[in-house]
């Protein structure tokens, strides 16, 4: 049985001067999850939001907050984002530092753990962590900039990942970003 498709609009496209209202709009439009792209200016060249901004919009909805950390060193931000109301925290397999330790830190907070891959990173890079994640996020664009064209190769990668998860009998959600 296939899991139903969920819609997780990114608040990165929102008007930040009216972020609470923008959250309400996507909820009213039928969103299932609120996706929050966090960038550090190192892992990707842009800066976005921090834990205080996430906390400031938490009371606008009960929908899950999916916090996508595009950070070189996310370990320092797991607790602040969990405290701010994150329900899911996703890190990149390409981070610097101990991936397993960061995934363990996320799980200890009672938050779902996700792992993301850049478009050119092979699926094999996440295989060692599949036992410890709830979500695998495939980037369909290079992280860090909005408005890019969808990379069609993501569809084949998504199919390959689904086959791998089925072969391993893993109940992991798949997410596509971009």
GROMACS .gro file of N, CA and C in nm:
model
  534
    1UNK      N    1   0.084  -0.119   0.000
    1UNK     CA    2   0.000   0.000   0.000
    1UNK      C    3   0.088   0.125   0.000
    2UNK      N    4   0.056   0.218  -0.084
    2UNK     CA    5   0.133   0.342  -0.094
    2UNK      C    6   0.085   0.442   0.010
    3UNK      N    7   0.181   0.515   0.062
    3UNK     CA    8   0.152   0.622   0.156
    3UNK      C    9   0.093   0.739   0.078
    4UNK      N   10  -0.008   0.804   0.132
    4UNK     CA   11  -0.064   0.919   0.059
    4UNK      C   12   0.038   1.032   0.044
    5UNK      N   13   0.023   1.104  -0.063
    5UNK     CA   14   0.111   1.220  -0.086
    5UNK      C   15   0.073   1.331   0.010
    6UNK      N   16   0.173   1.394   0.067
    6UNK     CA   17   0.152   1.507   0.158
    6UNK      C   18   0.211   1.631   0.094
    7UNK      N   19   0.148   1.742   0.119
    7UNK     CA   20   0.194   1.871   0.068
    7UNK      C   21   0.260   1.949   0.182
    8UNK      N   22   0.385   1.991   0.158
    8UNK     CA   23   0.463   2.062   0.259
    8UNK      C   24   0.521   2.190   0.199
    9UNK      N   25   0.440   2.295   0.191
    9UNK     CA   26   0.492   2.420   0.133
    9UNK      C   27   0.607   2.477   0.214
   10UNK      N   28   0.705   2.529   0.140
   10UNK     CA   29   0.819   2.592   0.205
   10UNK      C   30   0.786   2.736   0.240
   11UNK      N   31   0.810   2.771   0.363
   11UNK     CA   32   0.785   2.908   0.406
   11UNK      C   33   0.894   3.003   0.356
   12UNK      N   34   0.996   2.949   0.293
   12UNK     CA   35   1.100   3.033   0.233
   12UNK      C   36   1.041   3.124   0.126
   13UNK      N   37   0.933   3.079   0.063
   13UNK     CA   38   0.868   3.158  -0.042
   13UNK      C   39   0.768   3.259   0.014
   14UNK      N   40   0.751   3.261   0.144
   14UNK     CA   41   0.652   3.348   0.207
   14UNK      C   42   0.703   3.491   0.221
   15UNK      N   43   0.610   3.581   0.248
   15UNK     CA   44   0.642   3.719   0.283
   15UNK      C   45   0.678   3.719   0.431
   16UNK      N   46   0.806   3.734   0.463
   16UNK     CA   47   0.852   3.723   0.601
   16UNK      C   48   0.796   3.835   0.690
   17UNK      N   49   0.752   3.945   0.632
   17UNK     CA   50   0.694   4.052   0.713
   17UNK      C   51   0.554   4.015   0.761
   18UNK      N   52   0.497   3.908   0.705
   18UNK     CA   53   0.362   3.862   0.743
   18UNK      C   54   0.363   3.712   0.761
   19UNK      N   55   0.466   3.657   0.818
   19UNK     CA   56   0.487   3.513   0.821
   19UNK      C   57   0.374   3.437   0.891
   20UNK      N   58   0.323   3.488   1.001
   20UNK     CA   59   0.212   3.421   1.068
   20UNK      C   60   0.091   3.409   0.978
   21UNK      N   61   0.058   3.517   0.908
   21UNK     CA   62  -0.055   3.514   0.813
   21UNK      C   63  -0.028   3.417   0.699
   22UNK      N   64   0.096   3.411   0.654
   22UNK     CA   65   0.133   3.321   0.544
   22UNK      C   66   0.117   3.175   0.588
   23UNK      N   67   0.152   3.145   0.712
   23UNK     CA   68   0.131   3.010   0.764
   23UNK      C   69  -0.018   2.978   0.761
   24UNK      N   70  -0.100   3.070   0.806
   24UNK     CA   71  -0.245   3.048   0.805
   24UNK      C   72  -0.297   3.024   0.664
   25UNK      N   73  -0.245   3.096   0.567
   25UNK     CA   74  -0.288   3.079   0.428
   25UNK      C   75  -0.257   2.940   0.376
   26UNK      N   76  -0.137   2.889   0.402
   26UNK     CA   77  -0.104   2.755   0.351
   26UNK      C   78  -0.182   2.647   0.424
   27UNK      N   79  -0.212   2.671   0.551
   27UNK     CA   80  -0.295   2.576   0.625
   27UNK      C   81  -0.435   2.573   0.564
   28UNK      N   82  -0.492   2.690   0.540
   28UNK     CA   83  -0.625   2.699   0.479
   28UNK      C   84  -0.629   2.639   0.339
   29UNK      N   85  -0.517   2.645   0.269
   29UNK     CA   86  -0.510   2.591   0.133
   29UNK      C   87  -0.495   2.439   0.132
   30UNK      N   88  -0.475   2.378   0.249
   30UNK     CA   89  -0.471   2.233   0.256
   30UNK      C   90  -0.334   2.171   0.281
   31UNK      N   91  -0.237   2.250   0.324
   31UNK     CA   92  -0.104   2.196   0.354
   31UNK      C   93  -0.116   2.088   0.461
   32UNK      N   94  -0.026   1.990   0.453
   32UNK     CA   95  -0.020   1.884   0.553
   32UNK      C   96   0.094   1.905   0.652
   33UNK      N   97   0.197   1.974   0.606
   33UNK     CA   98   0.319   1.997   0.683
   33UNK      C   99   0.369   2.137   0.648
   34UNK      N  100   0.434   2.203   0.741
   34UNK     CA  101   0.498   2.331   0.714
   34UNK      C  102   0.648   2.305   0.702
   35UNK      N  103   0.705   2.335   0.586
   35UNK     CA  104   0.847   2.311   0.560
   35UNK      C  105   0.924   2.441   0.583
   36UNK      N  106   1.027   2.433   0.665
   36UNK     CA  107   1.106   2.550   0.701
   36UNK      C  108   1.252   2.527   0.662
   37UNK      N  109   1.298   2.601   0.561
   37UNK     CA  110   1.433   2.589   0.510
   37UNK      C  111   1.527   2.679   0.589
   38UNK      N  112   1.622   2.618   0.656
   38UNK     CA  113   1.718   2.691   0.738
   38UNK      C  114   1.855   2.683   0.671
   39UNK      N  115   1.911   2.800   0.638
   39UNK     CA  116   2.039   2.807   0.569
   39UNK      C  117   2.137   2.891   0.650
   40UNK      N  118   2.264   2.851   0.648
   40UNK     CA  119   2.362   2.914   0.736
   40UNK      C  120   2.463   3.006   0.669
   41UNK      N  121   2.458   3.021   0.537
   41UNK     CA  122   2.556   3.104   0.469
   41UNK      C  123   2.689   3.035   0.448
   42UNK      N  124   2.701   2.908   0.491
   42UNK     CA  125   2.824   2.830   0.473
   42UNK      C  126   2.796   2.705   0.390
   43UNK      N  127   2.704   2.621   0.439
   43UNK     CA  128   2.666   2.501   0.365
   43UNK      C  129   2.606   2.541   0.230
   44UNK      N  130   2.529   2.646   0.234
   44UNK     CA  131   2.477   2.713   0.115
   44UNK      C  132   2.505   2.861   0.132
   45UNK      N  133   2.510   2.937   0.023
   45UNK     CA  134   2.552   3.077   0.035
   45UNK      C  135   2.450   3.172   0.098
   46UNK      N  136   2.327   3.132   0.115
   46UNK     CA  137   2.227   3.223   0.170
   46UNK      C  138   2.203   3.198   0.319
   47UNK      N  139   2.146   3.298   0.384
   47UNK     CA  140   2.102   3.290   0.524
   47UNK      C  141   1.950   3.298   0.525
   48UNK      N  142   1.888   3.222   0.614
   48UNK     CA  143   1.742   3.234   0.623
   48UNK      C  144   1.699   3.255   0.767
   49UNK      N  145   1.635   3.156   0.825
   49UNK     CA  146   1.569   3.173   0.954
   49UNK      C  147   1.639   3.096   1.065
   50UNK      N  148   1.612   3.139   1.186
   50UNK     CA  149   1.665   3.071   1.303
   50UNK      C  150   1.555   3.021   1.393
   51UNK      N  151   1.593   2.963   1.505
   51UNK     CA  152   1.495   2.907   1.597
   51UNK      C  153   1.391   3.007   1.647
   52UNK      N  154   1.431   3.133   1.670
   52UNK     CA  155   1.335   3.231   1.720
   52UNK      C  156   1.223   3.257   1.621
   53UNK      N  157   1.255   3.261   1.493
   53UNK     CA  158   1.152   3.280   1.391
   53UNK      C  159   1.057   3.161   1.389
   54UNK      N  160   1.113   3.040   1.396
   54UNK     CA  161   1.029   2.920   1.399
   54UNK      C  162   0.938   2.923   1.521
   55UNK      N  163   0.993   2.958   1.635
   55UNK     CA  164   0.913   2.967   1.758
   55UNK      C  165   0.802   3.071   1.744
   56UNK      N  166   0.830   3.181   1.677
   56UNK     CA  167   0.732   3.289   1.663
   56UNK      C  168   0.610   3.249   1.581
   57UNK      N  169   0.621   3.147   1.497
   57UNK     CA  170   0.506   3.105   1.415
   57UNK      C  171   0.445   2.974   1.462
   58UNK      N  172   0.503   2.914   1.564
   58UNK     CA  173   0.454   2.783   1.610
   58UNK      C  174   0.308   2.788   1.652
   59UNK      N  175   0.265   2.898   1.711
   59UNK     CA  176   0.127   2.903   1.761
   59UNK      C  177   0.022   2.930   1.652
   60UNK      N  178   0.063   2.943   1.527
   60UNK     CA  179  -0.032   2.967   1.418
   60UNK      C  180  -0.093   2.838   1.364
   61UNK      N  181  -0.035   2.722   1.398
   61UNK     CA  182  -0.088   2.596   1.347
   61UNK      C  183  -0.040   2.479   1.432
   62UNK      N  184  -0.119   2.372   1.428
   62UNK     CA  185  -0.078   2.247   1.491
   62UNK      C  186  -0.014   2.152   1.391
   63UNK      N  187  -0.006   2.193   1.263
   63UNK     CA  188   0.056   2.107   1.162
   63UNK      C  189   0.202   2.083   1.199
   64UNK      N  190   0.255   1.968   1.158
   64UNK     CA  191   0.396   1.941   1.186
   64UNK      C  192   0.488   2.043   1.119
   65UNK      N  193   0.592   2.081   1.190
   65UNK     CA  194   0.697   2.167   1.136
   65UNK      C  195   0.815   2.079   1.095
   66UNK      N  196   0.847   2.083   0.968
   66UNK     CA  197   0.957   2.008   0.910
   66UNK      C  198   1.071   2.106   0.889
   67UNK      N  199   1.171   2.101   0.976
   67UNK     CA  200   1.282   2.195   0.973
   67UNK      C  201   1.400   2.131   0.898
   68UNK      N  202   1.430   2.186   0.782
   68UNK     CA  203   1.534   2.135   0.693
   68UNK      C  204   1.659   2.217   0.715
   69UNK      N  205   1.757   2.158   0.784
   69UNK     CA  206   1.880   2.229   0.819
   69UNK      C  207   1.985   2.215   0.710
   70UNK      N  208   2.003   2.320   0.634
   70UNK     CA  209   2.111   2.326   0.535
   70UNK      C  210   2.226   2.400   0.602
   71UNK      N  211   2.286   2.330   0.698
   71UNK     CA  212   2.390   2.387   0.784
   71UNK      C  213   2.514   2.299   0.780
   72UNK      N  214   2.630   2.359   0.782
   72UNK     CA  215   2.755   2.284   0.783
   72UNK      C  216   2.769   2.205   0.912
   73UNK      N  217   2.733   2.268   1.025
   73UNK     CA  218   2.745   2.206   1.157
   73UNK      C  219   2.610   2.214   1.229
   74UNK      N  220   2.516   2.126   1.196
   74UNK     CA  221   2.381   2.137   1.254
   74UNK      C  222   2.370   2.096   1.401
   75UNK      N  223   2.470   2.028   1.455
   75UNK     CA  224   2.458   1.976   1.591
   75UNK      C  225   2.429   2.085   1.694
   76UNK      N  226   2.479   2.205   1.673
   76UNK     CA  227   2.456   2.314   1.769
   76UNK      C  228   2.312   2.366   1.763
   77UNK      N  229   2.236   2.327   1.662
   77UNK     CA  230   2.102   2.383   1.643
   77UNK      C  231   1.990   2.283   1.664
   78UNK      N  232   2.022   2.159   1.694
   78UNK     CA  233   1.916   2.059   1.714
   78UNK      C  234   1.829   2.097   1.834
   79UNK      N  235   1.889   2.123   1.948
   79UNK     CA  236   1.811   2.158   2.067
   79UNK      C  237   1.733   2.287   2.048
   80UNK      N  238   1.793   2.395   1.997
   80UNK     CA  239   1.714   2.518   1.979
   80UNK      C  240   1.595   2.500   1.885
   81UNK      N  241   1.611   2.423   1.776
   81UNK     CA  242   1.497   2.404   1.686
   81UNK      C  243   1.393   2.310   1.746
   82UNK      N  244   1.436   2.209   1.819
   82UNK     CA  245   1.340   2.122   1.888
   82UNK      C  246   1.262   2.204   1.991
   83UNK      N  247   1.331   2.289   2.065
   83UNK     CA  248   1.265   2.375   2.163
   83UNK      C  249   1.169   2.473   2.097
   84UNK      N  250   1.199   2.513   1.974
   84UNK     CA  251   1.115   2.610   1.902
   84UNK      C  252   0.989   2.547   1.844
   85UNK      N  253   0.981   2.413   1.845
   85UNK     CA  254   0.860   2.348   1.798
   85UNK      C  255   0.876   2.260   1.676
   86UNK      N  256   0.997   2.226   1.637
   86UNK     CA  257   1.018   2.137   1.523
   86UNK      C  258   0.963   1.998   1.556
   87UNK      N  259   0.893   1.940   1.461
   87UNK     CA  260   0.845   1.802   1.474
   87UNK      C  261   0.934   1.705   1.397
   88UNK      N  262   0.999   1.758   1.294
   88UNK     CA  263   1.091   1.683   1.209
   88UNK      C  264   1.214   1.771   1.190
   89UNK      N  265   1.332   1.714   1.206
   89UNK     CA  266   1.456   1.787   1.177
   89UNK      C  267   1.535   1.703   1.078
   90UNK      N  268   1.565   1.765   0.964
   90UNK     CA  269   1.638   1.698   0.857
   90UNK      C  270   1.774   1.762   0.841
   91UNK      N  271   1.877   1.677   0.839
   91UNK     CA  272   2.013   1.723   0.816
   91UNK      C  273   2.060   1.666   0.682
   92UNK      N  274   2.167   1.721   0.630
   92UNK     CA  275   2.223   1.672   0.504
   92UNK      C  276   2.332   1.568   0.530
   93UNK      N  277   2.338   1.469   0.443
   93UNK     CA  278   2.443   1.368   0.453
   93UNK      C  279   2.580   1.430   0.423
   94UNK      N  280   2.581   1.546   0.360
   94UNK     CA  281   2.707   1.611   0.323
   94UNK      C  282   2.761   1.706   0.430
   95UNK      N  283   2.705   1.704   0.550
   95UNK     CA  284   2.753   1.794   0.656
   95UNK      C  285   2.895   1.758   0.697
   96UNK      N  286   2.958   1.850   0.770
   96UNK     CA  287   3.087   1.822   0.832
   96UNK      C  288   3.057   1.770   0.972
   97UNK      N  289   3.124   1.665   1.009
   97UNK     CA  290   3.104   1.613   1.144
   97UNK      C  291   3.032   1.481   1.146
   98UNK      N  292   3.001   1.436   1.266
   98UNK     CA  293   2.947   1.302   1.288
   98UNK      C  294   2.796   1.292   1.260
   99UNK      N  295   2.761   1.243   1.144
   99UNK     CA  296   2.620   1.233   1.104
   99UNK      C  297   2.542   1.150   1.205
  100UNK      N  298   2.593   1.033   1.240
  100UNK     CA  299   2.520   0.945   1.332
  100UNK      C  300   2.495   1.013   1.466
  101UNK      N  301   2.593   1.085   1.517
  101UNK     CA  302   2.577   1.156   1.644
  101UNK      C  303   2.465   1.259   1.635
  102UNK      N  304   2.457   1.329   1.524
  102UNK     CA  305   2.352   1.431   1.507
  102UNK      C  306   2.216   1.364   1.496
  103UNK      N  307   2.206   1.254   1.422
  103UNK     CA  308   2.079   1.181   1.413
  103UNK      C  309   2.035   1.132   1.550
  104UNK      N  310   2.129   1.081   1.628
  104UNK     CA  311   2.099   1.036   1.765
  104UNK      C  312   2.050   1.153   1.851
  105UNK      N  313   2.112   1.268   1.834
  105UNK     CA  314   2.072   1.388   1.909
  105UNK      C  315   1.928   1.427   1.875
  106UNK      N  316   1.893   1.419   1.748
  106UNK     CA  317   1.756   1.450   1.705
  106UNK      C  318   1.659   1.352   1.769
  107UNK      N  319   1.688   1.224   1.760
  107UNK     CA  320   1.598   1.121   1.813
  107UNK      C  321   1.582   1.134   1.965
  108UNK      N  322   1.689   1.171   2.034
  108UNK     CA  323   1.682   1.188   2.180
  108UNK      C  324   1.584   1.298   2.219
  109UNK      N  325   1.564   1.392   2.131
  109UNK     CA  326   1.469   1.501   2.157
  109UNK      C  327   1.325   1.461   2.128
  110UNK      N  328   1.303   1.339   2.080
  110UNK     CA  329   1.167   1.293   2.050
  110UNK      C  330   1.113   1.352   1.921
  111UNK      N  331   1.203   1.393   1.834
  111UNK     CA  332   1.168   1.455   1.707
  111UNK      C  333   1.201   1.355   1.597
  112UNK      N  334   1.122   1.354   1.490
  112UNK     CA  335   1.154   1.269   1.377
  112UNK      C  336   1.283   1.318   1.311
  113UNK      N  337   1.364   1.222   1.266
  113UNK     CA  338   1.492   1.255   1.204
  113UNK      C  339   1.485   1.230   1.054
  114UNK      N  340   1.537   1.326   0.979
  114UNK     CA  341   1.545   1.311   0.835
  114UNK      C  342   1.687   1.330   0.787
  115UNK      N  343   1.716   1.273   0.672
  115UNK     CA  344   1.848   1.293   0.609
  115UNK      C  345   1.824   1.331   0.464
  116UNK      N  346   1.898   1.432   0.418
  116UNK     CA  347   1.880   1.488   0.284
  116UNK      C  348   2.004   1.465   0.200
  117UNK      N  349   1.981   1.461   0.068
  117UNK     CA  350   2.090   1.446  -0.029
  117UNK      C  351   2.081   1.557  -0.132
  118UNK      N  352   2.194   1.614  -0.165
  118UNK     CA  353   2.202   1.706  -0.278
  118UNK      C  354   2.178   1.626  -0.407
  119UNK      N  355   2.143   1.693  -0.516
  119UNK     CA  356   2.112   1.619  -0.640
  119UNK      C  357   2.221   1.526  -0.689
  120UNK      N  358   2.345   1.562  -0.672
  120UNK     CA  359   2.454   1.480  -0.726
  120UNK      C  360   2.511   1.379  -0.626
  121UNK      N  361   2.457   1.378  -0.505
  121UNK     CA  362   2.503   1.281  -0.405
  121UNK      C  363   2.432   1.148  -0.430
  122UNK      N  364   2.508   1.038  -0.437
  122UNK     CA  365   2.444   0.909  -0.463
  122UNK      C  366   2.362   0.859  -0.343
  123UNK      N  367   2.263   0.780  -0.373
  123UNK     CA  368   2.178   0.722  -0.269
  123UNK      C  369   2.260   0.641  -0.170
  124UNK      N  370   2.366   0.580  -0.216
  124UNK     CA  371   2.449   0.497  -0.129
  124UNK      C  372   2.502   0.576  -0.008
  125UNK      N  373   2.508   0.708  -0.019
  125UNK     CA  374   2.558   0.789   0.092
  125UNK      C  375   2.467   0.785   0.214
  126UNK      N  376   2.337   0.759   0.195
  126UNK     CA  377   2.244   0.755   0.308
  126UNK      C  378   2.220   0.615   0.361
  127UNK      N  379   2.263   0.515   0.287
  127UNK     CA  380   2.235   0.376   0.328
  127UNK      C  381   2.279   0.345   0.470
  128UNK      N  382   2.397   0.392   0.516
  128UNK     CA  383   2.436   0.359   0.655
  128UNK      C  384   2.343   0.416   0.762
  129UNK      N  385   2.256   0.510   0.726
  129UNK     CA  386   2.174   0.579   0.825
  129UNK      C  387   2.026   0.543   0.817
  130UNK      N  388   1.989   0.455   0.725
  130UNK     CA  389   1.848   0.426   0.703
  130UNK      C  390   1.778   0.367   0.825
  131UNK      N  391   1.851   0.296   0.908
  131UNK     CA  392   1.790   0.238   1.029
  131UNK      C  393   1.753   0.345   1.131
  132UNK      N  394   1.807   0.465   1.115
  132UNK     CA  395   1.790   0.569   1.217
  132UNK      C  396   1.714   0.692   1.170
  133UNK      N  397   1.655   0.686   1.051
  133UNK     CA  398   1.582   0.802   1.001
  133UNK      C  399   1.436   0.768   0.973
  134UNK      N  400   1.354   0.870   0.979
  134UNK     CA  401   1.211   0.857   0.949
  134UNK      C  402   1.180   0.906   0.808
  135UNK      N  403   1.268   0.991   0.755
  135UNK     CA  404   1.246   1.057   0.627
  135UNK      C  405   1.377   1.066   0.551
  136UNK      N  406   1.370   1.044   0.420
  136UNK     CA  407   1.483   1.075   0.332
  136UNK      C  408   1.433   1.182   0.236
  137UNK      N  409   1.506   1.292   0.232
  137UNK     CA  410   1.470   1.406   0.147
  137UNK      C  411   1.567   1.413   0.029
  138UNK      N  412   1.512   1.409  -0.090
  138UNK     CA  413   1.592   1.425  -0.211
  138UNK      C  414   1.578   1.568  -0.260
  139UNK      N  415   1.690   1.634  -0.280
  139UNK     CA  416   1.687   1.768  -0.337
  139UNK      C  417   1.676   1.755  -0.489
  140UNK      N  418   1.583   1.828  -0.547
  140UNK     CA  419   1.565   1.827  -0.692
  140UNK      C  420   1.625   1.952  -0.756
  141UNK      N  421   1.689   2.032  -0.673
  141UNK     CA  422   1.763   2.151  -0.715
  141UNK      C  423   1.884   2.161  -0.623
  142UNK      N  424   1.982   2.241  -0.660
  142UNK     CA  425   2.094   2.263  -0.570
  142UNK      C  426   2.044   2.348  -0.453
  143UNK      N  427   2.068   2.306  -0.330
  143UNK     CA  428   2.016   2.381  -0.216
  143UNK      C  429   2.075   2.522  -0.207
  144UNK      N  430   1.992   2.613  -0.161
  144UNK     CA  431   2.039   2.748  -0.134
  144UNK      C  432   1.973   2.859  -0.211
  145UNK      N  433   1.906   2.826  -0.321
  145UNK     CA  434   1.845   2.930  -0.403
  145UNK      C  435   1.708   2.885  -0.452
  146UNK      N  436   1.610   2.972  -0.441
  146UNK     CA  437   1.478   2.944  -0.495
  146UNK      C  438   1.475   2.971  -0.644
  147UNK      N  439   1.370   2.925  -0.709
  147UNK     CA  440   1.347   2.957  -0.849
  147UNK      C  441   1.424   2.874  -0.950
  148UNK      N  442   1.489   2.767  -0.906
  148UNK     CA  443   1.563   2.681  -0.998
  148UNK      C  444   1.469   2.583  -1.068
  149UNK      N  445   1.512   2.533  -1.180
  149UNK     CA  446   1.434   2.432  -1.253
  149UNK      C  447   1.452   2.296  -1.187
  150UNK      N  448   1.343   2.222  -1.184
  150UNK     CA  449   1.342   2.086  -1.132
  150UNK      C  450   1.435   1.998  -1.215
  151UNK      N  451   1.522   1.923  -1.148
  151UNK     CA  452   1.612   1.831  -1.217
  151UNK      C  453   1.538   1.699  -1.238
  152UNK      N  454   1.510   1.667  -1.362
  152UNK     CA  455   1.432   1.547  -1.395
  152UNK      C  456   1.499   1.418  -1.346
  153UNK      N  457   1.630   1.419  -1.330
  153UNK     CA  458   1.702   1.301  -1.281
  153UNK      C  459   1.656   1.262  -1.140
  154UNK      N  460   1.592   1.355  -1.070
  154UNK     CA  461   1.541   1.327  -0.935
  154UNK      C  462   1.436   1.217  -0.938
  155UNK      N  463   1.359   1.210  -1.046
  155UNK     CA  464   1.253   1.109  -1.054
  155UNK      C  465   1.312   0.968  -1.057
  156UNK      N  466   1.418   0.948  -1.132
  156UNK     CA  467   1.483   0.817  -1.136
  156UNK      C  468   1.546   0.785  -1.000
  157UNK      N  469   1.607   0.885  -0.940
  157UNK     CA  470   1.669   0.867  -0.808
  157UNK      C  471   1.562   0.832  -0.704
  158UNK      N  472   1.448   0.896  -0.713
  158UNK     CA  473   1.336   0.869  -0.623
  158UNK      C  474   1.289   0.725  -0.640
  159UNK      N  475   1.277   0.680  -0.764
  159UNK     CA  476   1.236   0.543  -0.793
  159UNK      C  477   1.339   0.444  -0.737
  160UNK      N  478   1.466   0.472  -0.757
  160UNK     CA  479   1.573   0.385  -0.706
  160UNK      C  480   1.570   0.379  -0.553
  161UNK      N  481   1.546   0.492  -0.490
  161UNK     CA  482   1.541   0.496  -0.344
  161UNK      C  483   1.421   0.418  -0.293
  162UNK      N  484   1.307   0.434  -0.356
  162UNK     CA  485   1.187   0.359  -0.315
  162UNK      C  486   1.214   0.209  -0.326
  163UNK      N  487   1.277   0.165  -0.435
  163UNK     CA  488   1.308   0.023  -0.452
  163UNK      C  489   1.402  -0.025  -0.342
  164UNK      N  490   1.502   0.055  -0.309
  164UNK     CA  491   1.596   0.019  -0.203
  164UNK      C  492   1.523   0.003  -0.069
  165UNK      N  493   1.437   0.098  -0.037
  165UNK     CA  494   1.363   0.092   0.090
  165UNK      C  495   1.269  -0.027   0.094
  166UNK      N  496   1.205  -0.057  -0.017
  166UNK     CA  497   1.117  -0.174  -0.024
  166UNK      C  498   1.197  -0.303  -0.007
  167UNK      N  499   1.312  -0.311  -0.071
  167UNK     CA  500   1.397  -0.430  -0.062
  167UNK      C  501   1.444  -0.452   0.081
  168UNK      N  502   1.465  -0.343   0.155
  168UNK     CA  503   1.510  -0.352   0.294
  168UNK      C  504   1.392  -0.352   0.393
  169UNK      N  505   1.271  -0.347   0.338
  169UNK     CA  506   1.149  -0.345   0.420
  169UNK      C  507   1.152  -0.231   0.522
  170UNK      N  508   1.193  -0.113   0.475
  170UNK     CA  509   1.202   0.005   0.562
  170UNK      C  510   1.079   0.094   0.542
  171UNK      N  511   1.020   0.136   0.651
  171UNK     CA  512   0.904   0.225   0.649
  171UNK      C  513   0.953   0.368   0.671
  172UNK      N  514   1.007   0.426   0.564
  172UNK     CA  515   1.064   0.560   0.568
  172UNK      C  516   0.993   0.646   0.466
  173UNK      N  517   0.951   0.765   0.509
  173UNK     CA  518   0.885   0.856   0.416
  173UNK      C  519   0.988   0.917   0.321
  174UNK      N  520   0.944   0.941   0.199
  174UNK     CA  521   1.028   1.008   0.100
  174UNK      C  522   0.975   1.147   0.077
  175UNK      N  523   1.067   1.241   0.064
  175UNK     CA  524   1.032   1.381   0.046
  175UNK      C  525   1.117   1.435  -0.067
  176UNK      N  526   1.056   1.518  -0.151
  176UNK     CA  527   1.129   1.584  -0.260
  176UNK      C  528   1.122   1.734  -0.235
  177UNK      N  529   1.235   1.798  -0.244
  177UNK     CA  530   1.246   1.942  -0.216
  177UNK      C  531   1.303   2.013  -0.338
  178UNK      N  532   1.236   2.117  -0.381
  178UNK     CA  533   1.289   2.197  -0.490
  178UNK      C  534   1.190   2.218  -0.601
   0.00000   0.00000   0.00000
